[in-house]
Coordinates of C-alpha atoms in Angstrom, one line a residue:
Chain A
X1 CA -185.7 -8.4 -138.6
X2 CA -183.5 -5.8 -140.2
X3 CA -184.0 -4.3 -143.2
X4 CA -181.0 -3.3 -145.8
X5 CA -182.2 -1.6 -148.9
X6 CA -179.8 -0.9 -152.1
X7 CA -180.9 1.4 -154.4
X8 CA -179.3 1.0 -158.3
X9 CA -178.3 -2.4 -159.0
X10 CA -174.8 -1.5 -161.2
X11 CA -171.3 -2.2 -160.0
X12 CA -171.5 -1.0 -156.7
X13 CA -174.8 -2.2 -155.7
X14 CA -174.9 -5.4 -157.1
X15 CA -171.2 -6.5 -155.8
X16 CA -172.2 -4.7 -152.1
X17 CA -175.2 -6.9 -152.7
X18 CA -173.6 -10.0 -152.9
X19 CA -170.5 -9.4 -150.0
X20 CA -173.5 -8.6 -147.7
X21 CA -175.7 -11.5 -148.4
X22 CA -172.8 -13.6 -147.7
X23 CA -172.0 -11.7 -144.6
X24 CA -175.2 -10.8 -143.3
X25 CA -177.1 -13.4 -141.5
X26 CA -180.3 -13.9 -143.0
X27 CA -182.4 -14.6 -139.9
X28 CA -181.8 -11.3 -138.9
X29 CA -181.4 -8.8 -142.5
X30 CA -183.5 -8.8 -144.8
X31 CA -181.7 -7.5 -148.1
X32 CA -183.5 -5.2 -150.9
X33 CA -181.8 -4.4 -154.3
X34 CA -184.2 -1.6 -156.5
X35 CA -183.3 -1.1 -160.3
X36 CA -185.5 0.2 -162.6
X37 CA -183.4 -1.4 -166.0
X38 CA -183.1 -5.3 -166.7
X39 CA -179.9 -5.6 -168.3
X40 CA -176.7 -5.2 -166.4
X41 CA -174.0 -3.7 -168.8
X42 CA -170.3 -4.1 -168.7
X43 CA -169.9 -0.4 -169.0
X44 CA -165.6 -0.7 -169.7
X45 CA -166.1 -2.2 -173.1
X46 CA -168.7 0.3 -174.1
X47 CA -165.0 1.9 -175.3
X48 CA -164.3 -1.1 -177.9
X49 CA -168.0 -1.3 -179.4
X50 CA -167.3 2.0 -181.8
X51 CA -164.3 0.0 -183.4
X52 CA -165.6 -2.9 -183.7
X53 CA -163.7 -5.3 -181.3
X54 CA -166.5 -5.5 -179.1
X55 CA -170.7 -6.1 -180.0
X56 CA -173.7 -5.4 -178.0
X57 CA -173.6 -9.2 -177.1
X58 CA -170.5 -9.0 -175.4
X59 CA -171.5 -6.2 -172.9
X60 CA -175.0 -7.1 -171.8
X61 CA -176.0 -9.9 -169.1
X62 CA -179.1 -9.9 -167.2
X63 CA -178.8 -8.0 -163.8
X64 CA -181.4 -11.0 -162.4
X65 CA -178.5 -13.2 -163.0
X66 CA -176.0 -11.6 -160.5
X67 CA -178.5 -11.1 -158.0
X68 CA -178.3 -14.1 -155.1
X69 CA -181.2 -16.0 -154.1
X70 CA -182.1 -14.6 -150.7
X71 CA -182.2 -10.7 -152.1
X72 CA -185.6 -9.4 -152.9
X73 CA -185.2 -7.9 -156.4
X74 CA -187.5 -5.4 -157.6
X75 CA -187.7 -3.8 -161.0
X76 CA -189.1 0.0 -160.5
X77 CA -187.7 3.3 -160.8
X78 CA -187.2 5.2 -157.6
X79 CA -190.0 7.7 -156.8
X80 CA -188.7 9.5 -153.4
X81 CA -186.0 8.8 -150.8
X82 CA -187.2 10.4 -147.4
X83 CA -184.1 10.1 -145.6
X84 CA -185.6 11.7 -142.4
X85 CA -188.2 9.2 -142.3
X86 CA -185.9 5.9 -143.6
X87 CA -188.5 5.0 -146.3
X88 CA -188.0 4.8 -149.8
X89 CA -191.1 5.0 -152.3
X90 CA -191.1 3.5 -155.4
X91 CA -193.1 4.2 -159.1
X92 CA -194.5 0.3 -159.1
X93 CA -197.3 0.6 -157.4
X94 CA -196.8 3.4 -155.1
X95 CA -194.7 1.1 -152.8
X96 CA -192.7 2.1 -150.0
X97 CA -189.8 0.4 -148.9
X98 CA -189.0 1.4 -145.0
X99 CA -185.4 0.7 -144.2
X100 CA -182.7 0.1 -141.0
X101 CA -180.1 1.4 -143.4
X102 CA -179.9 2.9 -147.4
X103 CA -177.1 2.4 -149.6
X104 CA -177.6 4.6 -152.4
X105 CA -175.9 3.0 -155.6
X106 CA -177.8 5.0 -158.3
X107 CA -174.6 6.5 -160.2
X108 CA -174.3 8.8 -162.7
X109 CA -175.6 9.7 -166.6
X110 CA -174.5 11.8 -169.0
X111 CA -176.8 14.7 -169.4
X112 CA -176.3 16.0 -173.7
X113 CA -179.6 18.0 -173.5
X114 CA -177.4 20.3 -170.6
X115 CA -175.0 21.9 -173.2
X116 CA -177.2 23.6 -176.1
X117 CA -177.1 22.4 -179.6
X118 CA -175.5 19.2 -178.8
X119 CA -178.7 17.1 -178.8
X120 CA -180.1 18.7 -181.8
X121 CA -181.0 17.2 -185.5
X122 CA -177.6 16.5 -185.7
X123 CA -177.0 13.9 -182.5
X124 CA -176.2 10.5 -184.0
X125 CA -175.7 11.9 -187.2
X126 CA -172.3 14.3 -187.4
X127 CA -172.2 13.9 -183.7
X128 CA -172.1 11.0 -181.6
X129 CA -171.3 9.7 -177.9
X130 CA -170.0 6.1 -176.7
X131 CA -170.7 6.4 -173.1
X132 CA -174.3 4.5 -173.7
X133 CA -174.6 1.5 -175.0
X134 CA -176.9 2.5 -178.0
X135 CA -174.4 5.6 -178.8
X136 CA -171.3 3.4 -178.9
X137 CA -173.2 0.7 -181.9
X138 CA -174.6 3.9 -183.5
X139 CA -170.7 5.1 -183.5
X140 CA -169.5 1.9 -184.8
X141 CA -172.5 1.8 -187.7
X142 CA -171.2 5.4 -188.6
X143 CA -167.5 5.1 -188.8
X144 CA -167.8 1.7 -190.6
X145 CA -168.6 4.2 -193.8
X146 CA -167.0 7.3 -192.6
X147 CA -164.4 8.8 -195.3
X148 CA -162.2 10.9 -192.7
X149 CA -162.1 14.4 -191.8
X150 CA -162.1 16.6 -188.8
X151 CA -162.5 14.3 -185.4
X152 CA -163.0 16.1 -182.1
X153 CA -163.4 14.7 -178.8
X154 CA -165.2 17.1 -176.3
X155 CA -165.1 16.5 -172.8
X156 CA -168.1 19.3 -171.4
X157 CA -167.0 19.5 -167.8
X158 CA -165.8 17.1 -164.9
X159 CA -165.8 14.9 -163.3
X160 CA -167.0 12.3 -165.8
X161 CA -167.3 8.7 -165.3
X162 CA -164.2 7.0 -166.3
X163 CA -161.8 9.6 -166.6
X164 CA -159.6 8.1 -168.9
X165 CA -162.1 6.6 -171.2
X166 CA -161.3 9.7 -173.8
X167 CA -157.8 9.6 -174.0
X168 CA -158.2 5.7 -174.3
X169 CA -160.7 6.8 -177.1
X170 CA -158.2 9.1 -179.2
X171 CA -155.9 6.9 -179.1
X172 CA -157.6 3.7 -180.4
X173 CA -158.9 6.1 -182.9
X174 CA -156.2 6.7 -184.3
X175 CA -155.0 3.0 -184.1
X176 CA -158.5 1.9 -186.0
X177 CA -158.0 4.4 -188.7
X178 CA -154.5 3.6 -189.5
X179 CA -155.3 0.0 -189.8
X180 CA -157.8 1.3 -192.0
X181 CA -155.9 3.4 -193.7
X182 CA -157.3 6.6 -193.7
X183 CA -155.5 7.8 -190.9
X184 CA -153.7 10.5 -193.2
X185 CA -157.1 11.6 -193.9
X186 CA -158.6 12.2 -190.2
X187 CA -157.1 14.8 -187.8
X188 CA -158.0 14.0 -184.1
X189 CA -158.2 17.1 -182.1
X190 CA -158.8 16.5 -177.9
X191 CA -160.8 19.8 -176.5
X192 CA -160.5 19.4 -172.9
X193 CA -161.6 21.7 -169.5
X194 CA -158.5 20.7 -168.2
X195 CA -155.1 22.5 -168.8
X196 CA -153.9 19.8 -170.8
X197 CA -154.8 16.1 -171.6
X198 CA -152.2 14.7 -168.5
X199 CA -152.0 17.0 -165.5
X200 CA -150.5 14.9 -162.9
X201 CA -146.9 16.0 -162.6
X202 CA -145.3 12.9 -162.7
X203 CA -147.8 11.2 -165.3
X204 CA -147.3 14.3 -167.7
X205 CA -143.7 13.3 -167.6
X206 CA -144.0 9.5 -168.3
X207 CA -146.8 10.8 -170.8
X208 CA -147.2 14.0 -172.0
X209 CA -146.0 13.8 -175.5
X210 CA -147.6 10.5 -175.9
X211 CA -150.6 12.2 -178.2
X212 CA -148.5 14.7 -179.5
X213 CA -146.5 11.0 -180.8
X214 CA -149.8 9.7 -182.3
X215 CA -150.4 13.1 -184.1
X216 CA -153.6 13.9 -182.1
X217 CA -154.2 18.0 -181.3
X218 CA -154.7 18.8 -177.4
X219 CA -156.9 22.2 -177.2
X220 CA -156.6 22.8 -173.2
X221 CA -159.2 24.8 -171.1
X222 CA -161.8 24.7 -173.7
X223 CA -164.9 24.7 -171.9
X224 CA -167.7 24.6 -174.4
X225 CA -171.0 26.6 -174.0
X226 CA -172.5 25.5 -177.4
X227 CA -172.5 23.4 -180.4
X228 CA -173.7 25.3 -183.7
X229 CA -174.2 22.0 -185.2
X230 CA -174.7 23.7 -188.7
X231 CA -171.6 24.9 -188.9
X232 CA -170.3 22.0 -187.7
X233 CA -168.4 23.6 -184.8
X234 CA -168.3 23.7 -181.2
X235 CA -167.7 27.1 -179.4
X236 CA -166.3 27.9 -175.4
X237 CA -167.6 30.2 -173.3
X238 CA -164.7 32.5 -174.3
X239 CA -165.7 32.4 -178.1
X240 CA -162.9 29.5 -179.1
X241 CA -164.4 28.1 -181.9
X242 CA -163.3 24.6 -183.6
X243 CA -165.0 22.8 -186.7
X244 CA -165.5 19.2 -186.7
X245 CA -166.5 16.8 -189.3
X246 CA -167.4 13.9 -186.7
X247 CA -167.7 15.6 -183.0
X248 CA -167.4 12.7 -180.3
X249 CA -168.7 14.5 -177.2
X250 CA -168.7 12.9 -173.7
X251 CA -171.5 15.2 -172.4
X252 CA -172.0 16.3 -168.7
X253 CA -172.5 13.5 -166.3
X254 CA -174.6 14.1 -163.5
X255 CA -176.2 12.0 -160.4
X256 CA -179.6 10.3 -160.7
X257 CA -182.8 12.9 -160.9
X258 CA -184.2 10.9 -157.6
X259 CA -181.4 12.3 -155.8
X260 CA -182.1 15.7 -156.7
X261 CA -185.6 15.3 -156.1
X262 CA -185.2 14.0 -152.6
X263 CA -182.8 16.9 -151.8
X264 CA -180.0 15.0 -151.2
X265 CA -177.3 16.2 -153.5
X266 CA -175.0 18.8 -154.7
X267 CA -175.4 20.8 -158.0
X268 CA -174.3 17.6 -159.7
X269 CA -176.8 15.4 -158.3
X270 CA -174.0 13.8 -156.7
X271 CA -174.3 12.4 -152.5
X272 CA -172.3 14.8 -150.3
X273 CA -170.1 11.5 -148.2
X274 CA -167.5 11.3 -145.9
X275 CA -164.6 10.3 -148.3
X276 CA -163.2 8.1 -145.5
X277 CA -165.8 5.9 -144.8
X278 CA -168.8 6.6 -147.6
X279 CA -171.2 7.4 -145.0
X280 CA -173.6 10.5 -145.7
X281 CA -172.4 13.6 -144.6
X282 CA -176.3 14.2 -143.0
X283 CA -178.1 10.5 -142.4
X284 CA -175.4 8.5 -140.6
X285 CA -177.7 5.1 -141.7
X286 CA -177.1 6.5 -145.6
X287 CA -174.1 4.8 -147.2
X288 CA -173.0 5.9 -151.3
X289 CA -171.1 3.7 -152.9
X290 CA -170.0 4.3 -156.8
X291 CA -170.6 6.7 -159.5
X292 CA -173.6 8.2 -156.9
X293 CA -171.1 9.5 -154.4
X294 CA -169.5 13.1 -154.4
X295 CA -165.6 12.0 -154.3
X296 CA -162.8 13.1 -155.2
X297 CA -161.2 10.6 -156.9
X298 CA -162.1 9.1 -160.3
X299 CA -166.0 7.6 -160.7
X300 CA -164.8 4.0 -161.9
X301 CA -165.7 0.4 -161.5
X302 CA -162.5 -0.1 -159.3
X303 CA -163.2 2.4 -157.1
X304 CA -166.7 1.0 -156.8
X305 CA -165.1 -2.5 -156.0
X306 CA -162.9 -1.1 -153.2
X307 CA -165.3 1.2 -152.1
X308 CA -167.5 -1.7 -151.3
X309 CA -164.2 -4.0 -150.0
X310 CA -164.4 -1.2 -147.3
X311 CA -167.8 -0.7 -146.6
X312 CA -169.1 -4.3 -145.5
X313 CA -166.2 -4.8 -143.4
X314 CA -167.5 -0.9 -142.1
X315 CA -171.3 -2.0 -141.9
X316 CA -170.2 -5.4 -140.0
X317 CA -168.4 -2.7 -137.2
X318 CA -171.3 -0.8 -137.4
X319 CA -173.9 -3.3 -136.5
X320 CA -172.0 -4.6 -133.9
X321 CA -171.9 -1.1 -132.5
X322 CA -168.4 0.0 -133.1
X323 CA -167.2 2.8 -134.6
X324 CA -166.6 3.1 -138.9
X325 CA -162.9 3.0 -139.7
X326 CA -161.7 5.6 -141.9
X327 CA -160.4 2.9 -144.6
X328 CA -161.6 3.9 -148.2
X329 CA -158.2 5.8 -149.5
X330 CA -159.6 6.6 -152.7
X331 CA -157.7 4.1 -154.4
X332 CA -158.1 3.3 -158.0
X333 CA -156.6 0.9 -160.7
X334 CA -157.7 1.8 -164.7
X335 CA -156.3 0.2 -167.5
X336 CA -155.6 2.5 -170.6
X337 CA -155.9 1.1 -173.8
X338 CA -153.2 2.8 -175.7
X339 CA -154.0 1.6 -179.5
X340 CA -152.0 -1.1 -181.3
X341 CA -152.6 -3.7 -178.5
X342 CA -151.0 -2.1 -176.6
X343 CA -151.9 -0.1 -173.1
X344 CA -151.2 1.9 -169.6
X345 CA -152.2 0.5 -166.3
X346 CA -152.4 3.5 -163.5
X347 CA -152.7 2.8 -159.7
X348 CA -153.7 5.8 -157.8
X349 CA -155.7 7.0 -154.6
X350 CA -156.7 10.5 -152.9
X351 CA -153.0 11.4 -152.0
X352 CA -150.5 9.9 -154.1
X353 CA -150.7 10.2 -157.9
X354 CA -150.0 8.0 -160.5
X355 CA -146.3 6.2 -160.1
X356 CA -144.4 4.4 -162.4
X357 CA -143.4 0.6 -161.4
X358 CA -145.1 -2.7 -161.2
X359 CA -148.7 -4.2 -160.2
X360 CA -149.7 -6.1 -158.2
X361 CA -146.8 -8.2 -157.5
X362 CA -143.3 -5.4 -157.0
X363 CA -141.2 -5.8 -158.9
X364 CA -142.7 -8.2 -161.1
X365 CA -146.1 -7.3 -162.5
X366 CA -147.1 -8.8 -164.3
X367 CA -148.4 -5.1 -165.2
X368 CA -146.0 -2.2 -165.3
X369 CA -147.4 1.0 -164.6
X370 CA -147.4 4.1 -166.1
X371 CA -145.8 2.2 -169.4
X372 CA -147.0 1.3 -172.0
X373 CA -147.2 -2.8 -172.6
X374 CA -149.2 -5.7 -174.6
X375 CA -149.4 -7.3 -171.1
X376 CA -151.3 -3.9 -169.8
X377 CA -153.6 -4.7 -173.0
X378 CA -153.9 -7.8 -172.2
X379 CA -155.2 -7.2 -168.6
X380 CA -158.1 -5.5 -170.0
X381 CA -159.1 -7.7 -172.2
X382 CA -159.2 -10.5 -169.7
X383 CA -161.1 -8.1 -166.9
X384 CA -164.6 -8.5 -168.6
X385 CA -164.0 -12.2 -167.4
X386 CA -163.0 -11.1 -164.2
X387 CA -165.8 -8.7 -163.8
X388 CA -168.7 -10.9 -164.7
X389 CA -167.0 -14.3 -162.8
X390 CA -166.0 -12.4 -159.7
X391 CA -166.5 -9.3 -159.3
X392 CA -170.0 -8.4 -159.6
X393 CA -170.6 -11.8 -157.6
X394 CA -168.8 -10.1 -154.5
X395 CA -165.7 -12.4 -154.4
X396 CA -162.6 -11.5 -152.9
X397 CA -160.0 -10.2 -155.7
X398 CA -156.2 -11.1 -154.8
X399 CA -156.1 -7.1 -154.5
X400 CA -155.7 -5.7 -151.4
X401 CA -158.8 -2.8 -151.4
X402 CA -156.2 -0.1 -150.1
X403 CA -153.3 1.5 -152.3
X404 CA -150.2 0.0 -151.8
X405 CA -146.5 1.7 -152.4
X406 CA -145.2 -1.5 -152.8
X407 CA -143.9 -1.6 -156.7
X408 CA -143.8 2.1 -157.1
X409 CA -141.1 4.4 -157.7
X410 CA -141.3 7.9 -157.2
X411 CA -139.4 9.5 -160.0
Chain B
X1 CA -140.8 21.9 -153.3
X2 CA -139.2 24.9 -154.8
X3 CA -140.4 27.5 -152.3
X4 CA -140.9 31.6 -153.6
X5 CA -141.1 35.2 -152.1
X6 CA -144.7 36.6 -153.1
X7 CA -146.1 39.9 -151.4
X8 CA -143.1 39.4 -148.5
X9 CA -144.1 36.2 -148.0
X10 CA -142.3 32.7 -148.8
X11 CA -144.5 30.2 -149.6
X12 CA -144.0 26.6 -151.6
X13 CA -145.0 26.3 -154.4
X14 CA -145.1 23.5 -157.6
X15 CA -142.9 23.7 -161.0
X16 CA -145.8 25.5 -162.7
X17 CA -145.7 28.4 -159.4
X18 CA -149.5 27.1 -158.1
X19 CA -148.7 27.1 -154.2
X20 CA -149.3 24.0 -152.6
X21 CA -150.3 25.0 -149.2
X22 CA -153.7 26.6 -149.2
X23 CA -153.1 27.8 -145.7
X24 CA -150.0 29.9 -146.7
X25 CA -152.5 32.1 -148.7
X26 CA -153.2 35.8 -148.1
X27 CA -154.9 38.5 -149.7
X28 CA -151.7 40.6 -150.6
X29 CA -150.3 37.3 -152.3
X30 CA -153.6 36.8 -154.0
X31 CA -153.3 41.0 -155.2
X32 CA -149.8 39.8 -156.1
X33 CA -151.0 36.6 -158.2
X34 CA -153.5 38.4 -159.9
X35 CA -150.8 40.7 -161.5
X36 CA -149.1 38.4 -162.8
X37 CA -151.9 36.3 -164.3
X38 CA -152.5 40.1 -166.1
X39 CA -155.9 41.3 -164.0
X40 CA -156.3 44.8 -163.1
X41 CA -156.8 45.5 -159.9
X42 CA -159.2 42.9 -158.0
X43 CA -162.7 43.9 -157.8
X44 CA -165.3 43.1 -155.7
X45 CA -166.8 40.7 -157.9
X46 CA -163.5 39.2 -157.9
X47 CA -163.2 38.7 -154.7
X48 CA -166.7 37.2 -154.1
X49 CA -165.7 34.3 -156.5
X50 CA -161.7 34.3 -154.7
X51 CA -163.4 33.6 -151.2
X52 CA -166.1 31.3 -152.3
X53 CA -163.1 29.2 -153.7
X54 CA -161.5 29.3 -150.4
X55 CA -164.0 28.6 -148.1
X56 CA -165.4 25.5 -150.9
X57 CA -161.9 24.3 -150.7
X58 CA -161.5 24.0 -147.1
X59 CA -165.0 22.1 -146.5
X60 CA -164.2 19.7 -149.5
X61 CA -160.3 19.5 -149.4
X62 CA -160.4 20.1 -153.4
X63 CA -160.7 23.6 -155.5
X64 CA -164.3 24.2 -157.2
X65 CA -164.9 23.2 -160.8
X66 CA -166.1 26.2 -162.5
X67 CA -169.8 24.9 -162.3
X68 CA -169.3 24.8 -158.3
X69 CA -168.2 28.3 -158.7
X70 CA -171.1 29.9 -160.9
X71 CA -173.9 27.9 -159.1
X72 CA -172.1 28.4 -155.5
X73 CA -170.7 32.5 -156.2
X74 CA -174.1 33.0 -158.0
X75 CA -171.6 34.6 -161.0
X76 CA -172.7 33.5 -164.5
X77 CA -170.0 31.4 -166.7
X78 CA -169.5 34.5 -168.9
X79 CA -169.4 36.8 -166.2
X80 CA -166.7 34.5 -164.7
X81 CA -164.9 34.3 -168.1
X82 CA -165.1 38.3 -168.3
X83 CA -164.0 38.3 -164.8
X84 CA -160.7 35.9 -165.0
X85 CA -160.2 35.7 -168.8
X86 CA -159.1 32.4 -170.9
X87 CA -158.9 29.4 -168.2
X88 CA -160.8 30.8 -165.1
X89 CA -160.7 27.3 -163.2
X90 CA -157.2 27.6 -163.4
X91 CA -156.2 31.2 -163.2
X92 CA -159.3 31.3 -159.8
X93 CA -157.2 28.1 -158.4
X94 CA -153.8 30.0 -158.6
X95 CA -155.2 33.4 -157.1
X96 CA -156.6 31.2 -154.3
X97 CA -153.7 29.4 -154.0
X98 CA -155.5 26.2 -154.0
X99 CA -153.1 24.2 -156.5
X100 CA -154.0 23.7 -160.3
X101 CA -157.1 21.9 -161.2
X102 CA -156.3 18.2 -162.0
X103 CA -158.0 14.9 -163.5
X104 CA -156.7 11.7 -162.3
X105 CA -153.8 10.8 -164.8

């Protein structure tokens, strides 16, 4: 008997879960899924929660009920991985779990208490986060009586999960409070580490004036060292100050602590892979799929799901004794709420950028890229549905797992 | 590619003048690049943060964010700041010629 254990039961390891049960035969693997929180959340419409479109209700399901029947469940955080001896302890009861091979699925959190001031008398009061489920109602609670002001958004530093979720966040902001009106009575102001909100040439030119259109400020290379949260302003490490009223910060996100305590990440926490093939750069039985993995290319359910698309038909290879293909391209797909039901769809992987054109079908869509569209909207929207029906359950999407050209234009 | 003559050298490079071919890099370009991104002359502690870039970059395939720098070149952020004033990530990536730093869209 062989034994498969998944550590994190999120996106990745809950969907890598399921494809392997169904793959795996069960005479033979015995499959192990550690998580140390009950609740799975639907992390995409954490976005929505602050303006009220979506509840609590709508983004929380049991993680027991996406588990299969046949994987051994186990509700503990993660002591120790001790990769040189394939045996994973856990807090419950001091119990070690010795495996054949690891996928590590323990993603990434964001860290507040990393940039000084931010977590200070002042969190959930004059500022505020949506990237957690109990930040995003908080959010919602406050803006329900909020009379306007000075907004800024603060990204601290990359990579971030969901790299997108920000600019998605401006602009339904400003969507929310003109259908509130009070828009004339909030300025939105985007301080980002980046050199400007879009920074992929061809993006930037489908794109780049589309904040400047909704009146929200883009402060580039503002990396902040502090928030004076009495003065109500945030400071950069080359003294660039800017006041807020209502500072929405999307803190540092770092890898899980167990990674770092088992000395098996960067400065981020994050799993040193090969990006081809998501195997561990130092334990070839070590797989990191998701948020957990050092990649470059965004940290995003989709990835996660494609990630995994090319991983079990890897691991099957693998077992069988043949050698890992070098399949995983990086590719992602993020929808972009744009504000007044409307929104972008980008298609993307490690070497080509976001395009303009169709998805899936070319030529058709029924999604255009890099526009903006109620049918893009409308995509998200119906993806929580896909994501709790298929997704997480390991079905096959009608998406092939690699990028495609097909439907894009270069121009 | 629009392609430019810096220190003798041709080299490609993209609208904004970051070169796109890290291996078409050499120290004379990077004295070059520094001038015009208004440095003085580049120091030593320069130059320990220029070649950790470049040797991060070629085991990763992407240039260092500024975190990967201070923890990596053991230079503190304000040090780094002092060192390559208003946008190091940035101003480092184009010295290095390791192409601008990017998010996804």
């Amino acid at each position: 008997m062989k034994s498969l254990v998944i550590l994190g039961a999120g996106t990745a390891g809950t969907t890598v879960a399921n494809r392997l049960h169904a793959l795996l035969d069960s005479d033979q693997w015995r499959i192990t899924i550690v998580d140390q929180n009950e609740t799975h959340y639907y992390q995409p419409g954490f976005l929505f929660i602050p303006f009220g479109i979506y509840s609590k209700n709508d983004v929380v399901k049991p993680k027991r009920d996406f588990i299969p029947a046949g994987v051994e469940l186990i509700m503990s955080p993660i002591e120790h991985i001790d990769a040189e001896h394939n045996r994973v302890t856990l807090a419950k009861d001091r119990r070690i779990l010795a495996y054949d091979f690891l996928v590590i699925a323990t993603g990434c959190q964001t860290r507040p208490e990393q940039t000084p001031g931010l977590k200070d008398g002042a969190w959930g009061h004059t500022i505020h986060e949506f990237y957690t489920v109990d930040g995003a109602v908080a959010l919602a609670k406050h803006l329900r009586t909020w009379r306007g002001g000075r907004l800024v958004v603060n990204v601290v530093d990359n990579p971030i999960k969901c790299p997108v979720a920000p600019l998605e966040f401006l602009m339904l902001a400003d969507s929310y409070f003109t259908e509130h009106g009070l828009r004339d009575r909030v300025d939105i102001t985007y301080a980002t580490p980046l050199p400007g909100a879009f920074t992929k040439p061809i993006a930037s030119r489908h794109l780049g004036d589309i904040l400047e259109r909704k009146s929200i400020k883009v402060v580039p290379d503002f990396l902040i060292e502090r928030v004076d949260p009495d003065a109500r302003r945030i400071v950069s490490y080359d003294e660039q100050s800017l006041e807020y009223d209502l500072l929405i910060s999307v803190p540092l996100n770092m890898g899980d602590e167990v990674i770092a305590r088992s000395g098996l990440g960067d400065d981020l926490n994050y799993v040193p892979v090969d990006k081809h093939t998501l195997q561990s750069t130092k334990f070839s039985n070590i797989f990191v799929l998701g948020d957990a993995a050092s990649l470059p290319t965004s940290k995003a359910g989709s990835v996660a799901h494609f990630a995994v698309d090319c991983f079990a038909d890897n691991f099957l290879r693998l077992i069988d004794g043949l050698d890992l293909l070098p399949t995983f391209d990086g590719h992602a797909n993020c929808f972009i709420e744009s504000g007044f039901g409307k929104g972008l769809l980008i298609d993307f992987n490690y070497d080509v950028e976001p395009l303009p054109g169709h998805y899936p079908l070319p030529g058709i869509g029924p999604f255009s890229l890099l526009q903006e569209t109620e049918m893009n909207h409308w995509g998200k929207m119906m993806f929580r549905w896909m994501y709790w029906n298929l997704l997480l359950k390991g079905q096959e999407l009608p998406l092939p797992a690699r990028m495609t050209m097909a439907g894009k234009m270069y121009r | 590619m629009p392609t430019r003559t810096i220190a003798g050298k041709t080299v490609t490079v993209n609208d904004e003048g970051f070169m796109t071919n890290p291996a078409e890099w050499s120290k004379e370009i990077a004295a070059e690049l520094a001038t015009e991104e208004g440095l003085p002359a580049l120091s030593e502690a320069h130059w320990k943060v220029i070649d950790f870039c470049r040797q991060e970059a070629a085991a990763s395939g992407k240039a260092p964010t500024l975190r990967q720098i201070t923890t990596g070149a053991a230079v503190s952020t304000k040090d780094l700041f002092a060192l390559f004033p208003k946008g190091p990530a940035k101003k480092v990536a184009r010295i290095s010629g390791l192409g601008k730093p990017e998010g996804c869209v």
